[in-house]
Tab-separated table of C-alpha atoms in Angstrom:
chain	number	residue	atom	x	y	z
M	4	UNK	CA	102.708	-65.254	176.415
M	5	UNK	CA	104.755	-68.398	175.723
M	6	UNK	CA	103.195	-71.772	174.909
M	7	UNK	CA	103.305	-73.262	178.423
M	8	UNK	CA	101.759	-70.116	179.907
M	9	UNK	CA	98.920	-70.303	177.388
M	10	UNK	CA	98.199	-73.899	178.396
M	11	UNK	CA	98.232	-72.880	182.076
M	12	UNK	CA	95.549	-70.302	181.257
M	13	UNK	CA	93.441	-73.025	179.656
M	14	UNK	CA	93.735	-75.117	182.827
M	15	UNK	CA	92.746	-72.155	184.986
M	16	UNK	CA	89.668	-71.489	182.857
M	17	UNK	CA	88.696	-75.168	182.816
M	18	UNK	CA	87.194	-74.818	186.292
M	19	UNK	CA	84.924	-71.973	185.163
M	20	UNK	CA	84.075	-73.926	182.013
M	21	UNK	CA	83.066	-76.946	184.102
M	22	UNK	CA	80.532	-74.904	186.062
M	23	UNK	CA	78.696	-73.336	183.117
M	24	UNK	CA	74.994	-74.083	182.854
M	25	UNK	CA	73.548	-76.120	180.019
M	26	UNK	CA	71.859	-72.987	178.659
M	27	UNK	CA	75.167	-71.119	178.353
M	28	UNK	CA	76.848	-74.047	176.588
M	29	UNK	CA	73.911	-74.619	174.223
M	30	UNK	CA	73.685	-70.923	173.450
M	31	UNK	CA	77.378	-70.959	172.556
M	32	UNK	CA	76.782	-73.857	170.171
M	33	UNK	CA	73.853	-71.994	168.623
M	34	UNK	CA	76.123	-68.975	168.145
M	35	UNK	CA	78.695	-71.205	166.429
M	36	UNK	CA	76.165	-72.429	163.854
M	37	UNK	CA	75.223	-68.853	162.967
M	38	UNK	CA	78.827	-67.716	162.793
M	39	UNK	CA	79.818	-70.614	160.529
M	40	UNK	CA	77.052	-69.708	158.090
M	41	UNK	CA	77.865	-66.012	158.172
M	42	UNK	CA	81.562	-66.626	157.538
M	43	UNK	CA	81.383	-69.547	155.136
M	44	UNK	CA	82.777	-67.586	152.182
M	45	UNK	CA	85.995	-66.843	154.089
M	46	UNK	CA	86.165	-70.454	155.313
M	47	UNK	CA	85.764	-71.835	151.778
M	48	UNK	CA	88.398	-69.412	150.498
M	49	UNK	CA	90.845	-70.661	153.127
M	50	UNK	CA	90.014	-74.242	152.186
M	51	UNK	CA	90.647	-73.543	148.502
M	52	UNK	CA	94.131	-72.303	149.400
M	53	UNK	CA	94.791	-75.543	151.264
M	54	UNK	CA	93.448	-77.642	148.387
M	55	UNK	CA	95.615	-75.823	145.838
M	56	UNK	CA	98.696	-76.333	148.009
M	57	UNK	CA	97.838	-80.015	148.443
M	58	UNK	CA	97.529	-80.545	144.686
M	59	UNK	CA	100.801	-78.723	144.054
M	60	UNK	CA	102.450	-81.021	146.594
M	61	UNK	CA	100.947	-84.058	144.821
M	62	UNK	CA	99.272	-85.349	147.960
M	63	UNK	CA	97.312	-88.587	147.587
M	64	UNK	CA	93.672	-88.360	146.535
M	65	UNK	CA	92.356	-89.793	149.845
M	66	UNK	CA	94.100	-86.991	151.744
M	67	UNK	CA	92.704	-84.369	149.386
M	68	UNK	CA	89.211	-85.853	149.850
M	69	UNK	CA	89.592	-85.544	153.619
M	70	UNK	CA	90.861	-81.989	153.246
M	71	UNK	CA	87.933	-80.666	151.244
M	72	UNK	CA	85.495	-78.502	153.217
M	73	UNK	CA	82.524	-77.461	151.114
M	74	UNK	CA	78.830	-76.629	151.517
M	75	UNK	CA	77.980	-80.287	152.084
M	76	UNK	CA	80.524	-80.718	154.891
M	77	UNK	CA	79.540	-77.404	156.446
M	78	UNK	CA	75.891	-78.434	156.383
M	79	UNK	CA	76.761	-81.785	157.986
M	80	UNK	CA	78.767	-80.050	160.723
M	81	UNK	CA	75.942	-77.628	161.487
M	82	UNK	CA	73.405	-80.464	161.552
M	83	UNK	CA	75.640	-82.302	164.003
M	84	UNK	CA	75.837	-79.255	166.268
M	85	UNK	CA	72.049	-78.958	166.342
M	86	UNK	CA	71.863	-82.649	167.250
M	87	UNK	CA	74.275	-81.968	170.120
M	88	UNK	CA	72.149	-79.093	171.360
M	89	UNK	CA	69.139	-81.409	171.463
M	90	UNK	CA	70.950	-84.105	173.431
M	91	UNK	CA	70.548	-84.306	177.197
M	92	UNK	CA	73.130	-82.460	179.241
M	93	UNK	CA	75.883	-84.953	180.126
M	94	UNK	CA	76.914	-82.916	183.181
M	95	UNK	CA	75.652	-82.816	186.762
M	96	UNK	CA	73.820	-86.146	186.428
M	97	UNK	CA	73.453	-88.160	189.625
M	98	UNK	CA	74.673	-91.692	188.873
M	99	UNK	CA	74.322	-92.857	192.468
M	100	UNK	CA	72.788	-91.415	195.622
M	101	UNK	CA	73.233	-93.424	198.796
M	102	UNK	CA	72.628	-92.654	202.424
M	103	UNK	CA	75.524	-94.245	204.326
M	104	UNK	CA	73.906	-93.421	207.623
M	105	UNK	CA	71.300	-90.956	208.807
M	106	UNK	CA	72.123	-87.545	207.258
M	107	UNK	CA	75.355	-88.852	205.669
M	108	UNK	CA	74.656	-88.891	201.929
M	109	UNK	CA	77.020	-89.955	199.142
M	110	UNK	CA	76.363	-88.803	195.563
M	111	UNK	CA	78.200	-89.809	192.373
M	112	UNK	CA	77.868	-86.987	189.819
M	113	UNK	CA	79.107	-86.547	186.253
M	114	UNK	CA	81.585	-83.745	185.520
M	115	UNK	CA	83.924	-82.722	182.669
M	116	UNK	CA	87.351	-84.300	182.259
M	117	UNK	CA	88.880	-80.811	182.199
M	118	UNK	CA	91.441	-79.984	179.502
M	119	UNK	CA	91.534	-82.224	176.440
M	120	UNK	CA	94.208	-82.058	173.758
M	121	UNK	CA	93.220	-83.463	170.371
M	122	UNK	CA	95.736	-83.952	167.567
M	123	UNK	CA	93.810	-84.815	164.440
M	124	UNK	CA	94.310	-85.542	160.766
M	125	UNK	CA	93.713	-83.317	157.742
M	126	UNK	CA	89.947	-83.117	158.129
M	127	UNK	CA	88.770	-79.587	158.896
M	128	UNK	CA	85.271	-80.848	159.738
M	129	UNK	CA	86.888	-82.796	162.605
M	130	UNK	CA	87.857	-79.479	164.210
M	131	UNK	CA	84.228	-78.360	164.251
M	132	UNK	CA	82.984	-81.673	165.646
M	133	UNK	CA	85.662	-81.873	168.347
M	134	UNK	CA	85.168	-78.281	169.465
M	135	UNK	CA	81.384	-78.690	169.597
M	136	UNK	CA	81.596	-81.874	171.670
M	137	UNK	CA	83.968	-80.263	174.152
M	138	UNK	CA	81.749	-77.195	174.489
M	139	UNK	CA	78.663	-79.322	175.141
M	140	UNK	CA	80.533	-81.457	177.690
M	141	UNK	CA	82.084	-78.477	179.493
M	142	UNK	CA	85.692	-79.269	178.590
M	143	UNK	CA	88.406	-76.864	177.520
M	144	UNK	CA	90.137	-77.883	174.322
M	145	UNK	CA	93.594	-77.729	172.742
M	146	UNK	CA	93.471	-78.424	169.004
M	147	UNK	CA	96.216	-79.388	166.553
M	148	UNK	CA	95.182	-80.252	163.020
M	149	UNK	CA	97.188	-81.476	160.059
M	150	UNK	CA	99.435	-78.883	158.429
M	151	UNK	CA	97.736	-79.532	155.070
M	152	UNK	CA	94.585	-77.895	156.482
M	153	UNK	CA	96.267	-75.036	158.336
M	154	UNK	CA	94.369	-72.228	156.556
M	155	UNK	CA	90.968	-73.897	156.922
M	156	UNK	CA	91.595	-74.847	160.539
M	157	UNK	CA	92.621	-71.292	161.417
M	158	UNK	CA	89.541	-69.838	159.729
M	159	UNK	CA	87.204	-72.300	161.474
M	160	UNK	CA	88.873	-71.876	164.860
M	161	UNK	CA	88.702	-68.080	164.723
M	162	UNK	CA	84.986	-68.179	163.882
M	163	UNK	CA	84.192	-70.689	166.638
M	164	UNK	CA	86.366	-68.963	169.251
M	165	UNK	CA	84.908	-65.483	168.716
M	166	UNK	CA	81.324	-66.762	168.726
M	167	UNK	CA	81.815	-68.735	171.954
M	168	UNK	CA	83.592	-66.012	173.939
M	169	UNK	CA	80.871	-63.561	172.916
M	170	UNK	CA	78.301	-66.114	174.148
M	171	UNK	CA	79.864	-66.310	177.612
M	172	UNK	CA	82.535	-69.020	177.482
M	173	UNK	CA	85.848	-68.316	179.296
M	174	UNK	CA	88.509	-66.461	177.324
M	175	UNK	CA	90.907	-69.403	177.346
M	176	UNK	CA	88.421	-72.217	176.719
M	177	UNK	CA	90.209	-73.168	173.481
M	178	UNK	CA	93.670	-72.952	171.922
M	179	UNK	CA	94.738	-73.797	168.366
M	180	UNK	CA	98.284	-75.084	167.938
M	181	UNK	CA	99.683	-74.072	164.559
M	182	UNK	CA	103.365	-74.947	164.978
M	183	UNK	CA	104.149	-78.666	164.775
M	184	UNK	CA	107.056	-78.171	167.182
M	185	UNK	CA	104.554	-77.218	169.896
M	186	UNK	CA	103.226	-80.792	169.947
M	187	UNK	CA	106.318	-81.845	171.880
M	188	UNK	CA	105.742	-78.956	174.276
M	189	UNK	CA	102.155	-80.099	174.722
M	190	UNK	CA	103.327	-83.604	175.655
M	191	UNK	CA	105.171	-82.116	178.654
M	192	UNK	CA	102.064	-80.391	180.041
M	193	UNK	CA	100.864	-83.210	182.291
M	194	UNK	CA	100.135	-80.727	185.077
M	195	UNK	CA	97.677	-78.826	182.888
M	196	UNK	CA	96.254	-81.296	180.346
M	197	UNK	CA	93.990	-84.121	181.528
M	198	UNK	CA	93.652	-86.218	178.365
M	199	UNK	CA	95.242	-86.505	174.926
M	200	UNK	CA	93.365	-87.889	171.930
M	201	UNK	CA	95.720	-88.425	168.968
M	202	UNK	CA	94.195	-89.365	165.627
M	203	UNK	CA	96.639	-90.641	163.037
M	204	UNK	CA	98.948	-93.483	162.147
M	205	UNK	CA	99.870	-96.268	164.535
M	206	UNK	CA	103.420	-94.930	164.623
M	207	UNK	CA	102.227	-91.440	165.542
M	208	UNK	CA	99.865	-92.616	168.285
M	209	UNK	CA	102.612	-94.805	169.748
M	210	UNK	CA	104.972	-91.820	169.729
M	211	UNK	CA	102.458	-89.786	171.742
M	212	UNK	CA	102.039	-92.604	174.268
M	213	UNK	CA	105.789	-93.097	174.643
M	214	UNK	CA	106.596	-89.429	175.145
M	215	UNK	CA	103.995	-88.110	177.559
M	216	UNK	CA	102.728	-88.717	181.092
M	217	UNK	CA	99.293	-87.483	180.009
M	218	UNK	CA	96.669	-90.245	179.649
M	219	UNK	CA	96.017	-91.093	175.985
M	220	UNK	CA	92.766	-92.253	174.408
M	221	UNK	CA	92.234	-93.127	170.769
M	222	UNK	CA	93.055	-95.558	168.031
M	223	UNK	CA	95.812	-96.078	165.535
M	224	UNK	CA	95.044	-98.101	162.408
M	225	UNK	CA	91.567	-98.903	161.139
M	226	UNK	CA	91.987	-102.422	159.754
M	227	UNK	CA	88.330	-103.410	159.499
M	228	UNK	CA	87.088	-106.801	158.290
M	229	UNK	CA	84.001	-108.298	156.712
M	230	UNK	CA	83.479	-112.027	157.147
M	231	UNK	CA	80.975	-113.622	154.775
M	232	UNK	CA	79.704	-116.734	156.519
M	233	UNK	CA	78.599	-119.931	154.785
M	234	UNK	CA	75.014	-119.038	155.745
M	235	UNK	CA	75.170	-115.553	154.193
M	236	UNK	CA	72.665	-114.079	151.765
M	237	UNK	CA	74.932	-113.333	148.804
M	238	UNK	CA	72.648	-110.669	147.316
M	239	UNK	CA	72.734	-108.864	150.660
M	240	UNK	CA	76.480	-109.336	151.072
M	241	UNK	CA	77.673	-107.743	147.822
M	242	UNK	CA	76.346	-104.186	148.379
M	243	UNK	CA	77.447	-104.283	152.034
M	244	UNK	CA	81.008	-105.142	151.007
M	245	UNK	CA	81.123	-102.501	148.278
M	246	UNK	CA	79.730	-99.801	150.566
M	247	UNK	CA	82.137	-100.740	153.364
M	248	UNK	CA	85.081	-100.484	150.994
M	249	UNK	CA	84.194	-97.637	148.622
M	250	UNK	CA	81.661	-95.275	150.222
M	251	UNK	CA	84.601	-93.289	151.650
M	252	UNK	CA	87.900	-95.129	151.317
M	253	UNK	CA	89.880	-92.588	153.355
M	254	UNK	CA	87.890	-93.265	156.539
M	255	UNK	CA	89.199	-95.427	159.371
M	256	UNK	CA	85.983	-97.495	159.308
M	257	UNK	CA	86.348	-98.546	155.668
M	258	UNK	CA	86.792	-102.297	155.195
M	259	UNK	CA	90.326	-103.427	154.342
M	260	UNK	CA	90.019	-107.240	154.418
M	261	UNK	CA	87.313	-109.608	153.170
M	262	UNK	CA	87.167	-113.092	154.684
M	263	UNK	CA	84.968	-115.600	152.858
M	264	UNK	CA	83.764	-119.028	153.975
M	265	UNK	CA	85.007	-121.709	151.593
M	266	UNK	CA	81.483	-122.990	150.867
M	267	UNK	CA	80.300	-119.672	149.441
M	268	UNK	CA	83.463	-118.216	147.899
M	269	UNK	CA	82.970	-119.506	144.332
M	270	UNK	CA	79.530	-117.846	144.228
M	271	UNK	CA	80.242	-114.625	146.103
M	272	UNK	CA	83.582	-113.540	144.662
M	273	UNK	CA	82.616	-113.488	140.953
M	274	UNK	CA	79.405	-111.605	141.800
M	275	UNK	CA	81.380	-109.111	143.876
M	276	UNK	CA	83.919	-108.609	141.114
M	277	UNK	CA	81.194	-107.981	138.522
M	278	UNK	CA	79.312	-105.572	140.778
M	279	UNK	CA	82.378	-103.556	141.762
M	280	UNK	CA	83.743	-103.369	138.208
M	281	UNK	CA	87.113	-101.651	138.144
M	282	UNK	CA	86.463	-99.673	141.319
M	283	UNK	CA	88.224	-102.131	143.625
M	284	UNK	CA	91.664	-103.682	143.263
M	285	UNK	CA	91.765	-107.098	144.937
M	286	UNK	CA	94.725	-108.766	146.646
M	287	UNK	CA	93.916	-112.451	147.105
M	288	UNK	CA	95.307	-115.380	149.004
M	289	UNK	CA	96.230	-118.547	147.095
M	290	UNK	CA	92.777	-120.155	147.471
M	291	UNK	CA	90.907	-117.212	145.998
M	292	UNK	CA	93.377	-116.315	143.228
M	293	UNK	CA	91.528	-118.139	140.464
M	294	UNK	CA	88.075	-116.814	141.323
M	295	UNK	CA	88.498	-113.119	140.469
M	296	UNK	CA	90.995	-110.861	138.747
M	297	UNK	CA	93.518	-109.947	141.424
M	298	UNK	CA	97.095	-109.743	142.598
M	299	UNK	CA	98.580	-112.164	145.142
M	300	UNK	CA	98.291	-111.025	148.755
M	301	UNK	CA	101.191	-111.140	151.183
M	302	UNK	CA	100.914	-111.427	154.946
M	303	UNK	CA	101.766	-107.728	155.125
M	304	UNK	CA	98.630	-106.934	153.131
M	305	UNK	CA	96.483	-108.342	155.910
M	306	UNK	CA	98.186	-105.928	158.328
M	307	UNK	CA	97.662	-102.904	156.089
M	308	UNK	CA	95.179	-100.047	156.290
M	309	UNK	CA	95.060	-99.107	152.604
M	310	UNK	CA	92.807	-96.018	152.746
M	311	UNK	CA	92.430	-96.684	149.043
M	312	UNK	CA	90.332	-98.744	146.622
M	313	UNK	CA	92.176	-101.948	147.562
M	314	UNK	CA	90.723	-104.970	149.356
M	315	UNK	CA	92.556	-107.998	150.703
M	316	UNK	CA	90.704	-111.297	150.245
M	317	UNK	CA	91.138	-114.582	152.102
M	318	UNK	CA	89.137	-117.810	152.076
M	319	UNK	CA	88.642	-119.442	155.475
M	320	UNK	CA	87.420	-122.913	156.403
M	321	UNK	CA	85.065	-121.848	159.171
M	322	UNK	CA	83.974	-119.030	161.480
M	323	UNK	CA	86.698	-119.859	164.007
M	324	UNK	CA	89.379	-119.228	161.380
M	325	UNK	CA	87.729	-115.888	160.581
M	326	UNK	CA	87.575	-114.833	164.229
M	327	UNK	CA	91.193	-115.860	164.811
M	328	UNK	CA	92.338	-113.930	161.744
M	329	UNK	CA	90.492	-110.770	162.847
M	330	UNK	CA	91.813	-110.906	166.398
M	331	UNK	CA	95.355	-111.450	165.094
M	332	UNK	CA	95.521	-108.929	162.239
M	333	UNK	CA	92.770	-106.461	163.086
M	334	UNK	CA	93.054	-103.147	164.898
M	335	UNK	CA	90.035	-103.757	167.176
M	336	UNK	CA	88.084	-101.034	165.402
M	337	UNK	CA	85.018	-102.390	163.567
M	338	UNK	CA	84.366	-105.829	162.085
M	339	UNK	CA	81.277	-107.320	160.476
M	340	UNK	CA	79.785	-110.769	159.869
M	341	UNK	CA	77.340	-111.327	157.039
M	342	UNK	CA	75.155	-114.299	157.887
M	343	UNK	CA	71.556	-115.406	158.329
M	344	UNK	CA	72.534	-117.815	161.089
M	345	UNK	CA	71.872	-116.396	164.558
M	346	UNK	CA	74.264	-118.751	166.342
M	347	UNK	CA	77.113	-117.749	164.023
M	348	UNK	CA	76.328	-114.070	164.494
M	349	UNK	CA	76.210	-114.420	168.274
M	350	UNK	CA	79.507	-116.286	168.309
M	351	UNK	CA	81.201	-113.705	166.094
M	352	UNK	CA	79.942	-110.779	168.162
M	353	UNK	CA	80.987	-112.438	171.393
M	354	UNK	CA	84.497	-113.521	170.373
M	355	UNK	CA	85.708	-110.758	168.034
M	356	UNK	CA	87.646	-108.360	170.262
M	357	UNK	CA	86.720	-105.062	168.607
M	358	UNK	CA	85.052	-101.837	169.669
M	359	UNK	CA	82.323	-102.412	167.077
M	360	UNK	CA	81.003	-105.787	165.910
M	361	UNK	CA	78.262	-105.771	163.280
M	362	UNK	CA	75.934	-108.181	161.524
M	363	UNK	CA	74.662	-107.612	157.981
M	364	UNK	CA	75.514	-103.912	157.675
M	365	UNK	CA	78.323	-101.700	156.454
M	366	UNK	CA	81.341	-100.983	158.637
M	367	UNK	CA	80.933	-97.339	157.630
M	368	UNK	CA	78.233	-96.999	160.303
M	369	UNK	CA	81.009	-96.818	162.940
M	370	UNK	CA	80.651	-93.094	163.467
M	371	UNK	CA	79.458	-90.907	166.319
M	372	UNK	CA	77.149	-88.897	164.075
M	373	UNK	CA	75.446	-92.055	162.780
M	374	UNK	CA	75.183	-93.414	166.325
M	375	UNK	CA	73.187	-90.345	167.286
M	376	UNK	CA	75.991	-88.780	169.353
M	377	UNK	CA	75.830	-85.567	167.307
M	378	UNK	CA	79.511	-85.994	166.446
M	379	UNK	CA	82.600	-87.762	167.741
M	380	UNK	CA	85.905	-86.609	169.129
M	381	UNK	CA	87.520	-89.786	167.826
M	382	UNK	CA	87.258	-93.555	167.997
M	383	UNK	CA	88.799	-95.466	170.858
M	384	UNK	CA	89.975	-99.044	170.437
M	385	UNK	CA	91.032	-99.226	174.084
M	386	UNK	CA	88.882	-100.723	176.817
M	387	UNK	CA	89.244	-98.197	179.632
M	388	UNK	CA	86.784	-95.325	180.055
M	389	UNK	CA	85.528	-95.109	176.450
M	390	UNK	CA	85.354	-97.504	173.493
M	391	UNK	CA	84.209	-97.077	169.905
M	392	UNK	CA	83.015	-93.671	168.646
M	393	UNK	CA	83.601	-91.272	171.524
M	394	UNK	CA	80.726	-88.864	171.996
M	395	UNK	CA	79.557	-86.881	174.995
M	396	UNK	CA	79.582	-89.770	177.459
M	397	UNK	CA	83.250	-90.415	176.682
M	398	UNK	CA	84.170	-86.813	177.507
M	399	UNK	CA	82.811	-86.791	181.039
M	400	UNK	CA	83.977	-88.467	184.200
M	401	UNK	CA	82.501	-88.323	187.685
M	402	UNK	CA	83.185	-87.231	191.214
M	403	UNK	CA	81.888	-88.387	194.602
M	404	UNK	CA	80.231	-85.851	196.891
M	405	UNK	CA	79.674	-86.730	200.550
M	406	UNK	CA	77.516	-84.478	202.701
M	407	UNK	CA	77.233	-85.000	206.437
M	408	UNK	CA	76.216	-83.233	209.637
M	409	UNK	CA	79.382	-83.657	211.698
M	410	UNK	CA	80.007	-87.424	211.430
M	411	UNK	CA	83.541	-88.713	212.127
M	412	UNK	CA	85.091	-92.085	211.234
M	413	UNK	CA	86.206	-92.727	214.832
M	414	UNK	CA	82.600	-93.281	215.855
M	415	UNK	CA	82.209	-96.022	213.235
M	416	UNK	CA	85.605	-97.591	213.952
M	417	UNK	CA	84.754	-97.885	217.652
M	418	UNK	CA	81.277	-99.282	217.020
M	419	UNK	CA	79.528	-96.264	218.461
M	420	UNK	CA	77.851	-95.799	215.071
M	421	UNK	CA	77.230	-98.284	212.263
M	422	UNK	CA	76.686	-97.809	208.569
M	423	UNK	CA	73.118	-98.293	207.331
M	424	UNK	CA	73.372	-98.194	203.540
M	425	UNK	CA	70.247	-97.033	201.776
M	426	UNK	CA	70.149	-96.192	198.059
M	427	UNK	CA	68.076	-93.076	197.372
M	428	UNK	CA	68.054	-93.481	193.551
């Protein structure tokens, strides 16, 4: 079977997948958790092969950190699956029920999107999360992970696929793409694929958008900001900044730029530098250069997602300058204000045009698992359909069902009958 034929089979099975009961889908997820535990030795062995190859290729440490799949990451994935099982079924929910006239009833009901293609970075745990979300939401899935994780991805996919088919899911509910050249083939499958979610660089995401008729959802760069307001609690601010930058530097929700109000900069920056030690390399604008040990920042630095222990620093005169900077240089991902002033916080959250706007907490909270979604298929910085961490609700759409008893439009057009709207829920 060639590649296009295999994708056609996925589309054909998507209709059966969409009709599966919640019990069947939850039982499949339960089977996945057991299978992952039973096969973890083989999965870890595959991951070790990927890690050894990555080190031999001298890949950057952040990429190697993403690539690692150990007991901790397996445990987190399994915990996320159990959270998904416990969540309400996103399918078959009545969002609207309206009687248009006597015995003419319109219902708006949630349903799966259909076939979703996800191209993701070198994080094997992402494969588990994405597959689990699609199973719970009744979607068929086409997966393409980073080549650095090819052995781990194959091992995980095989375990998940076998467990789910044995639990009653359609034979073609999932496909793993292993050949990078097949990505371009996938982009041509607009008759069979309903949504693409690319996770990667801005250049890569733009390439996907420019070369496919398939709708695309996702985000490119994660240039996240922290603005420390003049009314900030400095002792609260320092650990928030350090956590946002260093808790996991390779994540798209790690902070990349620190904006500091001029009235608090000479207090905050030395304290931050002392607390972070040598863990963070600072790139500072001219006004902050003398306050901490740093290198001069260029305009390009404020456009950069470092994914490393580097933080750009800029002093601003007021909250408006901070908001303008974020909306100009940011990627509309996640941005935070640290302040004790409610009016400033409200203004920031209203005017910053990002999927996530926070007050007095780490940007690292921008995650579907931490939002209680069980997991996430990705983060969307767009404004249509889904925004922010995309969990179950972002993987369903809806359809309208109209049930009558023989009504025809001609009767209403002629005035013989009239609509009498009445909401039933």
